[in-house]
Amino acid sequence: MRELQLGNSSNWETIHNSSIDAVQIAKVGGGYKSVPIPEISIALLLDVFVLAILVSTNVPEGRNWKFAGNVRQKVSTGIVFGGSQDASFNRRYALFLDKINLVVFPPISTNYGCMRYWQMFA
């Protein structure tokens, strides 16, 4: 069994921080519609398999958002198909809004990347 020292602050560091704005399209008759943020690939190679991910946003008035999107692991396989050597796992981990999401990826590669999927709608 693997035991992690999650409470030790010296085991954590910020490795990525970004701000992404959704596009809003004017509706016929007034108002706006938010377009979902597309898939985002984080341009980092990671060598740790435990991540703490926090997603926050300003929730529009009258809305009750709890779900922020998904994250999944992306690895380099060496198998070339369509010019890419990368493969991503089908397993997605849900990210909840305004909560620290602890994600433990399987340690199958020395380096890997992450892809995030956002599913926020106004």
PDB file of C-alpha atoms in Angstrom:
ATOM      1  CA  MET A   1       0.000   0.000   0.000  1.00  0.00           C
ATOM      2  CA  ARG A   2       1.224   3.462  -0.879  1.00  0.00           C
ATOM      3  CA  GLU A   3       1.143   6.039   1.912  1.00  0.00           C
ATOM      4  CA  LEU A   4       1.446   9.707   1.023  1.00  0.00           C
ATOM      5  CA  GLN A   5       2.416  12.595   3.282  1.00  0.00           C
ATOM      6  CA  LEU A   6      -0.212  14.990   1.966  1.00  0.00           C
ATOM      7  CA  GLY A   7      -0.171  17.238   5.043  1.00  0.00           C
ATOM      8  CA  ASN A   8       3.508  18.154   4.615  1.00  0.00           C
ATOM      9  CA  SER A   9       3.534  21.568   2.887  1.00  0.00           C
ATOM     10  CA  SER A  10       7.124  21.082   1.704  1.00  0.00           C
ATOM     11  CA  ASN A  11       5.834  18.268  -0.563  1.00  0.00           C
ATOM     12  CA  TRP A  12       3.743  20.712  -2.614  1.00  0.00           C
ATOM     13  CA  GLU A  13       4.574  23.428  -5.126  1.00  0.00           C
ATOM     14  CA  THR A  14       2.583  25.421  -7.680  1.00  0.00           C
ATOM     15  CA  ILE A  15       3.474  24.204 -11.152  1.00  0.00           C
ATOM     16  CA  HIS A  16       0.760  25.821 -13.278  1.00  0.00           C
ATOM     17  CA  ASN A  17      -1.586  28.757 -12.911  1.00  0.00           C
ATOM     18  CA  SER A  18      -3.688  30.239 -15.688  1.00  0.00           C
ATOM     19  CA  SER A  19      -6.776  32.318 -16.307  1.00  0.00           C
ATOM     20  CA  ILE A  20      -9.024  31.454 -19.240  1.00  0.00           C
ATOM     21  CA  ASP A  21     -12.063  33.457 -20.289  1.00  0.00           C
ATOM     22  CA  ALA A  22     -15.073  31.934 -22.012  1.00  0.00           C
ATOM     23  CA  VAL A  23     -16.278  33.568 -25.204  1.00  0.00           C
ATOM     24  CA  GLN A  24     -19.716  35.157 -25.097  1.00  0.00           C
ATOM     25  CA  ILE A  25     -21.936  35.454 -28.162  1.00  0.00           C
ATOM     26  CA  ALA A  26     -24.778  37.943 -28.382  1.00  0.00           C
ATOM     27  CA  LYS A  27     -28.218  36.309 -28.584  1.00  0.00           C
ATOM     28  CA  VAL A  28     -30.910  37.483 -30.954  1.00  0.00           C
ATOM     29  CA  GLY A  29     -33.317  39.494 -28.851  1.00  0.00           C
ATOM     30  CA  GLY A  30     -30.674  40.447 -26.276  1.00  0.00           C
ATOM     31  CA  GLY A  31     -28.453  38.821 -23.736  1.00  0.00           C
ATOM     32  CA  TYR A  32     -25.428  36.603 -24.202  1.00  0.00           C
ATOM     33  CA  LYS A  33     -24.646  32.910 -24.480  1.00  0.00           C
ATOM     34  CA  SER A  34     -21.342  31.556 -23.140  1.00  0.00           C
ATOM     35  CA  VAL A  35     -19.468  29.152 -25.394  1.00  0.00           C
ATOM     36  CA  PRO A  36     -17.879  26.239 -23.481  1.00  0.00           C
ATOM     37  CA  ILE A  37     -14.107  26.513 -23.065  1.00  0.00           C
ATOM     38  CA  PRO A  38     -12.476  23.911 -25.350  1.00  0.00           C
ATOM     39  CA  GLU A  39      -9.975  21.254 -24.311  1.00  0.00           C
ATOM     40  CA  ILE A  40      -6.749  22.734 -22.959  1.00  0.00           C
ATOM     41  CA  SER A  41      -3.435  20.910 -23.048  1.00  0.00           C
ATOM     42  CA  ILE A  42      -1.023  21.986 -20.305  1.00  0.00           C
ATOM     43  CA  ALA A  43       2.412  22.566 -21.850  1.00  0.00           C
ATOM     44  CA  LEU A  44       4.347  20.887 -19.022  1.00  0.00           C
ATOM     45  CA  LEU A  45       5.920  17.501 -18.528  1.00  0.00           C
ATOM     46  CA  LEU A  46       5.229  16.243 -15.034  1.00  0.00           C
ATOM     47  CA  ASP A  47       7.136  13.604 -13.092  1.00  0.00           C
ATOM     48  CA  VAL A  48       4.877  13.407 -10.045  1.00  0.00           C
ATOM     49  CA  PHE A  49       1.643  11.464  -9.967  1.00  0.00           C
ATOM     50  CA  VAL A  50      -0.312  13.194  -7.220  1.00  0.00           C
ATOM     51  CA  LEU A  51      -1.851  16.535  -8.162  1.00  0.00           C
ATOM     52  CA  ALA A  52      -3.978  18.984  -6.218  1.00  0.00           C
ATOM     53  CA  ILE A  53      -6.089  20.952  -8.704  1.00  0.00           C
ATOM     54  CA  LEU A  54      -8.205  23.964  -7.816  1.00  0.00           C
ATOM     55  CA  VAL A  55     -10.619  25.562 -10.290  1.00  0.00           C
ATOM     56  CA  SER A  56     -12.526  28.686  -9.382  1.00  0.00           C
ATOM     57  CA  THR A  57     -14.689  31.142 -11.278  1.00  0.00           C
ATOM     58  CA  ASN A  58     -17.252  33.860 -10.785  1.00  0.00           C
ATOM     59  CA  VAL A  59     -20.563  32.034 -10.976  1.00  0.00           C
ATOM     60  CA  PRO A  60     -23.257  34.071 -12.741  1.00  0.00           C
ATOM     61  CA  GLU A  61     -26.067  35.313 -10.535  1.00  0.00           C
ATOM     62  CA  GLY A  62     -28.905  32.832 -10.315  1.00  0.00           C
ATOM     63  CA  ARG A  63     -26.710  29.859 -11.298  1.00  0.00           C
ATOM     64  CA  ASN A  64     -25.555  26.981  -9.077  1.00  0.00           C
ATOM     65  CA  TRP A  65     -22.350  25.527 -10.535  1.00  0.00           C
ATOM     66  CA  LYS A  66     -20.512  22.685  -8.793  1.00  0.00           C
ATOM     67  CA  PHE A  67     -18.713  20.893 -11.628  1.00  0.00           C
ATOM     68  CA  ALA A  68     -15.656  22.522 -13.256  1.00  0.00           C
ATOM     69  CA  GLY A  69     -14.629  19.940 -15.872  1.00  0.00           C
ATOM     70  CA  ASN A  70     -12.300  16.962 -16.182  1.00  0.00           C
ATOM     71  CA  VAL A  71      -8.582  16.220 -16.263  1.00  0.00           C
ATOM     72  CA  ARG A  72      -6.826  13.254 -17.829  1.00  0.00           C
ATOM     73  CA  GLN A  73      -3.273  11.988 -18.199  1.00  0.00           C
ATOM     74  CA  LYS A  74      -1.444  12.187 -21.534  1.00  0.00           C
ATOM     75  CA  VAL A  75       1.721  10.109 -22.159  1.00  0.00           C
ATOM     76  CA  SER A  76       4.244   9.738 -24.962  1.00  0.00           C
ATOM     77  CA  THR A  77       4.126   6.162 -26.257  1.00  0.00           C
ATOM     78  CA  GLY A  78       6.592   6.155 -29.142  1.00  0.00           C
ATOM     79  CA  ILE A  79       3.808   4.792 -31.349  1.00  0.00           C
ATOM     80  CA  VAL A  80       3.454   7.202 -34.268  1.00  0.00           C
ATOM     81  CA  PHE A  81      -0.005   7.680 -35.741  1.00  0.00           C
ATOM     82  CA  GLY A  82      -1.028  10.758 -37.680  1.00  0.00           C
ATOM     83  CA  GLY A  83       2.241  12.511 -36.776  1.00  0.00           C
ATOM     84  CA  SER A  84       1.705  12.276 -33.001  1.00  0.00           C
ATOM     85  CA  GLN A  85       3.414  10.034 -30.437  1.00  0.00           C
ATOM     86  CA  ASP A  86       1.075  10.985 -27.628  1.00  0.00           C
ATOM     87  CA  ALA A  87      -1.709   8.885 -26.192  1.00  0.00           C
ATOM     88  CA  SER A  88      -4.209   9.888 -23.561  1.00  0.00           C
ATOM     89  CA  PHE A  89      -6.067   7.734 -21.099  1.00  0.00           C
ATOM     90  CA  ASN A  90      -9.810   7.398 -21.388  1.00  0.00           C
ATOM     91  CA  ARG A  91     -10.092   7.702 -17.607  1.00  0.00           C
ATOM     92  CA  ARG A  92     -11.094  11.233 -16.718  1.00  0.00           C
ATOM     93  CA  TYR A  93     -11.063  12.638 -13.227  1.00  0.00           C
ATOM     94  CA  ALA A  94     -13.858  15.045 -12.336  1.00  0.00           C
ATOM     95  CA  LEU A  95     -12.884  18.489 -11.115  1.00  0.00           C
ATOM     96  CA  PHE A  96     -15.270  20.227  -8.761  1.00  0.00           C
ATOM     97  CA  LEU A  97     -15.543  23.980  -8.584  1.00  0.00           C
ATOM     98  CA  ASP A  98     -13.945  25.845  -5.657  1.00  0.00           C
ATOM     99  CA  LYS A  99     -12.608  22.641  -4.057  1.00  0.00           C
ATOM    100  CA  ILE A 100      -9.110  21.172  -3.962  1.00  0.00           C
ATOM    101  CA  ASN A 101      -9.353  18.118  -6.201  1.00  0.00           C
ATOM    102  CA  LEU A 102      -6.787  15.433  -5.334  1.00  0.00           C
ATOM    103  CA  VAL A 103      -5.904  13.412  -8.451  1.00  0.00           C
ATOM    104  CA  VAL A 104      -3.652  10.353  -8.305  1.00  0.00           C
ATOM    105  CA  PHE A 105      -2.556   9.265 -11.787  1.00  0.00           C
ATOM    106  CA  PRO A 106      -1.148   5.784 -12.422  1.00  0.00           C
ATOM    107  CA  PRO A 107       2.689   5.946 -12.424  1.00  0.00           C
ATOM    108  CA  ILE A 108       3.285   4.236 -15.794  1.00  0.00           C
ATOM    109  CA  SER A 109       5.682   6.711 -17.429  1.00  0.00           C
ATOM    110  CA  THR A 110       8.584   8.839 -16.221  1.00  0.00           C
ATOM    111  CA  ASN A 111       7.018  11.997 -17.678  1.00  0.00           C
ATOM    112  CA  TYR A 112       3.503  12.849 -18.714  1.00  0.00           C
ATOM    113  CA  GLY A 113       1.282  15.813 -19.504  1.00  0.00           C
ATOM    114  CA  CYS A 114      -2.264  16.797 -18.582  1.00  0.00           C
ATOM    115  CA  MET A 115      -5.285  17.771 -20.571  1.00  0.00           C
ATOM    116  CA  ARG A 116      -8.164  19.643 -18.994  1.00  0.00           C
ATOM    117  CA  TYR A 117     -11.722  19.731 -20.192  1.00  0.00           C
ATOM    118  CA  TRP A 118     -13.970  22.525 -19.056  1.00  0.00           C
ATOM    119  CA  GLN A 119     -17.710  22.211 -19.054  1.00  0.00           C
ATOM    120  CA  MET A 120     -19.123  25.428 -17.715  1.00  0.00           C
ATOM    121  CA  PHE A 121     -22.251  26.879 -19.185  1.00  0.00           C
ATOM    122  CA  ALA A 122     -24.044  30.094 -18.356  1.00  0.00           C
TER     123      ALA A 122
END
